[in-house]
């Protein structure tokens, strides 16, 4: 999934980003509300992790603006205040979830995954195709009962292809949804990742290359 972290404390922002990337998410980071609004107009994020007390354009304004977008991302609002009144106010602005600081990273990851599921067509908690099985929450992929040793990016690519349920996924779509803004749009990183993933999945092959189309399970 593609996540935007909006947090003016750089150390916390990068700490959150590291944790989410280890979970296979594509993460972009900005430090103020104006950059967040600009970024969300050009990138289709699944979830925006939004600090409420931002300098410049306040987090409340960002949240309200995101709620008016036709295909707006789910918003997880972070704040140093965890009072009921503040939570109610955050929800009234259009936030989908609310997490007071300090928070446990495990809970943050779980809440982001829950929000991402709500932004997409309903999928089963465990993705299965033939003898291939992938559990996003547990970060476990297996084939014929044998656990696969995948890198976070390989896992994310496999998860996205399985979630597509047989639909052809272009390399451009994979690059946009699985990699973050640092990825070179002209790179062969998608092809290279697919080529590393295929032998790990074993025989018979499960990833099909569709000429001039992309890839599908």
mmCIF file of C-alpha atoms in Angstrom:
data_model
loop_
_atom_site.group_PDB
_atom_site.id
_atom_site.type_symbol
_atom_site.label_atom_id
_atom_site.label_comp_id
_atom_site.label_asym_id
_atom_site.label_seq_id
_atom_site.Cartn_x
_atom_site.Cartn_y
_atom_site.Cartn_z
ATOM 1 C CA UNK A 1 0.000 0.000 0.000
ATOM 2 C CA UNK A 2 1.038 3.623 -0.446
ATOM 3 C CA UNK A 3 1.205 5.737 2.730
ATOM 4 C CA UNK A 4 1.931 9.413 3.323
ATOM 5 C CA UNK A 5 3.361 10.361 6.736
ATOM 6 C CA UNK A 6 2.764 14.024 7.644
ATOM 7 C CA UNK A 7 4.717 14.865 10.790
ATOM 8 C CA UNK A 8 6.754 17.976 11.600
ATOM 9 C CA UNK A 9 9.061 16.173 14.044
ATOM 10 C CA UNK A 10 11.600 14.744 11.615
ATOM 11 C CA UNK A 11 12.937 12.066 13.956
ATOM 12 C CA UNK A 12 9.473 10.666 14.636
ATOM 13 C CA UNK A 13 8.492 10.910 10.979
ATOM 14 C CA UNK A 14 11.497 8.899 9.839
ATOM 15 C CA UNK A 15 11.069 6.396 12.660
ATOM 16 C CA UNK A 16 7.472 5.776 11.596
ATOM 17 C CA UNK A 17 8.536 5.516 7.953
ATOM 18 C CA UNK A 18 11.212 2.922 8.778
ATOM 19 C CA UNK A 19 8.707 0.755 10.639
ATOM 20 C CA UNK A 20 6.134 0.940 7.845
ATOM 21 C CA UNK A 21 8.715 0.179 5.161
ATOM 22 C CA UNK A 22 9.789 -2.911 7.091
ATOM 23 C CA UNK A 23 6.146 -3.952 6.807
ATOM 24 C CA UNK A 24 6.389 -3.700 3.024
ATOM 25 C CA UNK A 25 4.573 -0.391 2.633
ATOM 26 C CA UNK A 26 5.625 2.347 0.214
ATOM 27 C CA UNK A 27 6.044 5.456 2.360
ATOM 28 C CA UNK A 28 6.499 9.136 1.526
ATOM 29 C CA UNK A 29 7.236 11.736 4.215
ATOM 30 C CA UNK A 30 6.418 15.454 4.399
ATOM 31 C CA UNK A 31 6.756 17.833 7.322
ATOM 32 C CA UNK A 32 3.992 20.407 6.923
ATOM 33 C CA UNK A 33 0.385 20.755 5.838
ATOM 34 C CA UNK A 34 0.977 22.612 2.582
ATOM 35 C CA UNK A 35 3.298 19.895 1.274
ATOM 36 C CA UNK A 36 0.762 17.269 2.337
ATOM 37 C CA UNK A 37 -2.010 18.943 0.337
ATOM 38 C CA UNK A 38 0.232 19.279 -2.700
ATOM 39 C CA UNK A 39 1.362 15.646 -2.531
ATOM 40 C CA UNK A 40 -2.134 14.221 -2.189
ATOM 41 C CA UNK A 41 -3.261 15.972 -5.367
ATOM 42 C CA UNK A 42 -0.725 14.047 -7.462
ATOM 43 C CA UNK A 43 -0.428 10.691 -5.644
ATOM 44 C CA UNK A 44 -3.287 8.313 -4.857
ATOM 45 C CA UNK A 45 -2.461 7.302 -1.276
ATOM 46 C CA UNK A 46 -4.261 4.529 0.569
ATOM 47 C CA UNK A 47 -3.654 6.068 3.997
ATOM 48 C CA UNK A 48 -2.419 9.441 5.267
ATOM 49 C CA UNK A 49 -0.878 9.388 8.757
ATOM 50 C CA UNK A 50 -1.518 12.983 9.776
ATOM 51 C CA UNK A 51 -0.127 14.844 12.781
ATOM 52 C CA UNK A 52 -2.815 17.216 13.948
ATOM 53 C CA UNK A 53 -0.565 19.985 15.297
ATOM 54 C CA UNK A 54 1.267 20.950 12.120
ATOM 55 C CA UNK A 55 2.960 24.295 11.498
ATOM 56 C CA UNK A 56 1.631 26.508 8.716
ATOM 57 C CA UNK A 57 -1.415 24.721 7.359
ATOM 58 C CA UNK A 58 -2.865 23.004 10.427
ATOM 59 C CA UNK A 59 -3.648 19.300 10.407
ATOM 60 C CA UNK A 60 -7.350 20.088 10.841
ATOM 61 C CA UNK A 61 -7.338 22.008 7.554
ATOM 62 C CA UNK A 62 -5.500 19.193 5.800
ATOM 63 C CA UNK A 63 -7.977 16.631 7.123
ATOM 64 C CA UNK A 64 -10.982 18.691 6.029
ATOM 65 C CA UNK A 65 -9.488 19.208 2.560
ATOM 66 C CA UNK A 66 -8.765 15.493 2.118
ATOM 67 C CA UNK A 67 -12.328 14.621 3.096
ATOM 68 C CA UNK A 68 -13.645 16.633 0.131
ATOM 69 C CA UNK A 69 -11.582 14.764 -2.467
ATOM 70 C CA UNK A 70 -13.663 12.317 -4.548
ATOM 71 C CA UNK A 71 -11.284 9.378 -3.944
ATOM 72 C CA UNK A 72 -9.748 10.623 -0.722
ATOM 73 C CA UNK A 73 -7.254 8.566 1.237
ATOM 74 C CA UNK A 74 -8.161 7.238 4.666
ATOM 75 C CA UNK A 75 -6.823 9.557 7.371
ATOM 76 C CA UNK A 76 -5.245 8.362 10.609
ATOM 77 C CA UNK A 77 -4.834 11.428 12.796
ATOM 78 C CA UNK A 78 -2.078 11.605 15.406
ATOM 79 C CA UNK A 79 -2.145 14.008 18.320
ATOM 80 C CA UNK A 80 -0.536 14.594 21.681
ATOM 81 C CA UNK A 81 -4.011 15.015 23.170
ATOM 82 C CA UNK A 82 -6.055 11.875 23.666
ATOM 83 C CA UNK A 83 -9.153 13.366 25.277
ATOM 84 C CA UNK A 84 -12.595 12.286 24.119
ATOM 85 C CA UNK A 85 -13.408 15.849 23.057
ATOM 86 C CA UNK A 86 -10.339 16.008 20.796
ATOM 87 C CA UNK A 87 -11.131 12.630 19.281
ATOM 88 C CA UNK A 88 -14.718 13.623 18.533
ATOM 89 C CA UNK A 89 -13.489 16.839 16.968
ATOM 90 C CA UNK A 90 -11.002 14.940 14.816
ATOM 91 C CA UNK A 91 -13.708 12.589 13.536
ATOM 92 C CA UNK A 92 -15.968 15.534 12.759
ATOM 93 C CA UNK A 93 -13.245 16.936 10.501
ATOM 94 C CA UNK A 94 -13.243 13.752 8.427
ATOM 95 C CA UNK A 95 -10.595 11.617 10.124
ATOM 96 C CA UNK A 96 -11.163 7.873 9.767
ATOM 97 C CA UNK A 97 -9.192 6.918 12.866
ATOM 98 C CA UNK A 98 -7.442 8.621 15.761
ATOM 99 C CA UNK A 99 -4.306 7.601 17.653
ATOM 100 C CA UNK A 100 -2.938 9.580 20.618
ATOM 101 C CA UNK A 101 0.795 9.996 21.178
ATOM 102 C CA UNK A 102 2.783 8.178 22.429
ATOM 103 C CA UNK A 103 1.677 5.081 20.554
ATOM 104 C CA UNK A 104 2.929 1.540 20.010
ATOM 105 C CA UNK A 105 4.203 0.927 16.479
ATOM 106 C CA UNK A 106 2.431 -2.435 16.369
ATOM 107 C CA UNK A 107 -0.903 -0.679 16.941
ATOM 108 C CA UNK A 108 -0.080 1.978 14.347
ATOM 109 C CA UNK A 109 0.667 -0.702 11.739
ATOM 110 C CA UNK A 110 -2.533 -2.599 12.575
ATOM 111 C CA UNK A 111 -4.661 0.548 12.300
ATOM 112 C CA UNK A 112 -3.089 1.517 8.963
ATOM 113 C CA UNK A 113 -3.757 -1.934 7.536
ATOM 114 C CA UNK A 114 -7.353 -1.807 8.755
ATOM 115 C CA UNK A 115 -7.878 1.594 7.115
ATOM 116 C CA UNK A 116 -6.288 0.441 3.860
ATOM 117 C CA UNK A 117 -8.697 -2.489 3.689
ATOM 118 C CA UNK A 118 -11.587 -0.051 3.961
ATOM 119 C CA UNK A 119 -10.265 2.006 1.020
ATOM 120 C CA UNK A 120 -10.301 -0.983 -1.334
ATOM 121 C CA UNK A 121 -12.793 -3.643 -2.412
ATOM 122 C CA UNK A 122 -13.184 -6.235 0.334
ATOM 123 C CA UNK A 123 -10.484 -8.902 0.307
ATOM 124 C CA UNK A 124 -10.132 -11.984 2.488
ATOM 125 C CA UNK A 125 -7.682 -11.656 5.399
ATOM 126 C CA UNK A 126 -5.492 -14.353 3.810
ATOM 127 C CA UNK A 127 -4.860 -14.297 0.050
ATOM 128 C CA UNK A 128 -4.867 -17.750 -1.562
ATOM 129 C CA UNK A 129 -4.268 -18.844 -5.146
ATOM 130 C CA UNK A 130 -3.846 -22.570 -5.645
ATOM 131 C CA UNK A 131 -1.151 -23.750 -3.226
ATOM 132 C CA UNK A 132 0.143 -20.191 -2.798
ATOM 133 C CA UNK A 133 -0.909 -18.532 0.459
ATOM 134 C CA UNK A 134 -0.112 -15.039 1.772
ATOM 135 C CA UNK A 135 -1.078 -13.603 5.156
ATOM 136 C CA UNK A 136 -0.519 -9.799 5.109
ATOM 137 C CA UNK A 137 -1.075 -9.337 8.843
ATOM 138 C CA UNK A 138 1.384 -12.040 9.890
ATOM 139 C CA UNK A 139 3.778 -11.211 7.023
ATOM 140 C CA UNK A 140 3.935 -14.891 6.026
ATOM 141 C CA UNK A 141 3.892 -16.271 2.496
ATOM 142 C CA UNK A 142 4.025 -19.981 1.727
ATOM 143 C CA UNK A 143 3.641 -22.405 -1.144
ATOM 144 C CA UNK A 144 2.525 -25.978 -0.665
ATOM 145 C CA UNK A 145 2.979 -25.443 3.065
ATOM 146 C CA UNK A 146 6.598 -24.303 2.756
ATOM 147 C CA UNK A 147 7.314 -20.793 4.025
ATOM 148 C CA UNK A 148 8.899 -18.461 1.446
ATOM 149 C CA UNK A 149 11.898 -16.300 2.344
ATOM 150 C CA UNK A 150 10.921 -13.001 0.720
ATOM 151 C CA UNK A 151 12.306 -9.496 1.108
ATOM 152 C CA UNK A 152 9.776 -6.824 2.149
ATOM 153 C CA UNK A 153 9.569 -5.536 -1.418
ATOM 154 C CA UNK A 154 9.129 -9.030 -2.900
ATOM 155 C CA UNK A 155 6.394 -9.691 -0.353
ATOM 156 C CA UNK A 156 4.667 -6.411 -1.236
ATOM 157 C CA UNK A 157 4.767 -7.171 -4.977
ATOM 158 C CA UNK A 158 3.341 -10.650 -4.421
ATOM 159 C CA UNK A 159 0.639 -9.259 -2.120
ATOM 160 C CA UNK A 160 -0.396 -6.648 -4.698
ATOM 161 C CA UNK A 161 -0.535 -9.200 -7.531
ATOM 162 C CA UNK A 162 -2.588 -11.633 -5.445
ATOM 163 C CA UNK A 163 -4.954 -8.840 -4.366
ATOM 164 C CA UNK A 164 -5.523 -8.016 -8.052
ATOM 165 C CA UNK A 165 -7.260 -11.413 -8.325
ATOM 166 C CA UNK A 166 -6.122 -12.257 -11.835
ATOM 167 C CA UNK A 167 -6.191 -8.722 -13.199
ATOM 168 C CA UNK A 168 -3.173 -7.692 -15.278
ATOM 169 C CA UNK A 169 -1.063 -5.194 -13.313
ATOM 170 C CA UNK A 170 1.300 -2.949 -15.263
ATOM 171 C CA UNK A 171 4.865 -2.266 -14.184
ATOM 172 C CA UNK A 172 3.906 1.396 -13.855
ATOM 173 C CA UNK A 173 1.083 0.550 -11.448
ATOM 174 C CA UNK A 174 3.372 -1.645 -9.355
ATOM 175 C CA UNK A 175 5.964 1.117 -9.244
ATOM 176 C CA UNK A 176 3.350 3.638 -8.090
ATOM 177 C CA UNK A 177 1.673 1.420 -5.481
ATOM 178 C CA UNK A 178 4.594 -0.580 -4.055
ATOM 179 C CA UNK A 179 7.505 1.862 -4.287
ATOM 180 C CA UNK A 180 7.733 5.371 -2.824
ATOM 181 C CA UNK A 181 8.562 8.704 -4.448
ATOM 182 C CA UNK A 182 12.301 7.946 -4.459
ATOM 183 C CA UNK A 183 11.810 5.309 -7.158
ATOM 184 C CA UNK A 184 13.024 6.272 -10.626
ATOM 185 C CA UNK A 185 10.049 5.974 -13.031
ATOM 186 C CA UNK A 186 12.449 4.847 -15.772
ATOM 187 C CA UNK A 187 14.109 2.159 -13.677
ATOM 188 C CA UNK A 188 13.918 -1.605 -14.254
ATOM 189 C CA UNK A 189 13.476 -2.252 -10.538
ATOM 190 C CA UNK A 190 9.996 -3.792 -11.018
ATOM 191 C CA UNK A 191 11.290 -6.278 -13.587
ATOM 192 C CA UNK A 192 14.302 -7.062 -11.416
ATOM 193 C CA UNK A 193 12.100 -7.690 -8.370
ATOM 194 C CA UNK A 194 9.778 -9.953 -10.373
ATOM 195 C CA UNK A 195 12.803 -11.874 -11.688
ATOM 196 C CA UNK A 196 14.053 -12.415 -8.102
ATOM 197 C CA UNK A 197 10.602 -13.402 -6.909
ATOM 198 C CA UNK A 198 9.839 -16.009 -9.558
ATOM 199 C CA UNK A 199 12.447 -18.632 -8.551
ATOM 200 C CA UNK A 200 11.519 -18.198 -4.887
ATOM 201 C CA UNK A 201 7.931 -19.131 -5.720
ATOM 202 C CA UNK A 202 9.044 -22.407 -7.301
ATOM 203 C CA UNK A 203 7.426 -24.538 -9.973
ATOM 204 C CA UNK A 204 5.121 -24.475 -11.770
ATOM 205 C CA UNK A 205 5.435 -20.715 -12.413
ATOM 206 C CA UNK A 206 2.643 -18.554 -10.960
ATOM 207 C CA UNK A 207 3.535 -15.078 -12.247
ATOM 208 C CA UNK A 208 2.630 -14.609 -15.900
ATOM 209 C CA UNK A 209 4.120 -11.838 -18.039
ATOM 210 C CA UNK A 210 1.489 -10.344 -20.340
ATOM 211 C CA UNK A 211 3.165 -8.728 -23.394
ATOM 212 C CA UNK A 212 2.632 -4.948 -23.447
ATOM 213 C CA UNK A 213 0.406 -5.377 -20.388
ATOM 214 C CA UNK A 214 2.287 -6.291 -17.245
ATOM 215 C CA UNK A 215 2.017 -9.179 -14.803
ATOM 216 C CA UNK A 216 -0.677 -11.337 -13.238
ATOM 217 C CA UNK A 217 -1.007 -14.336 -10.959
#
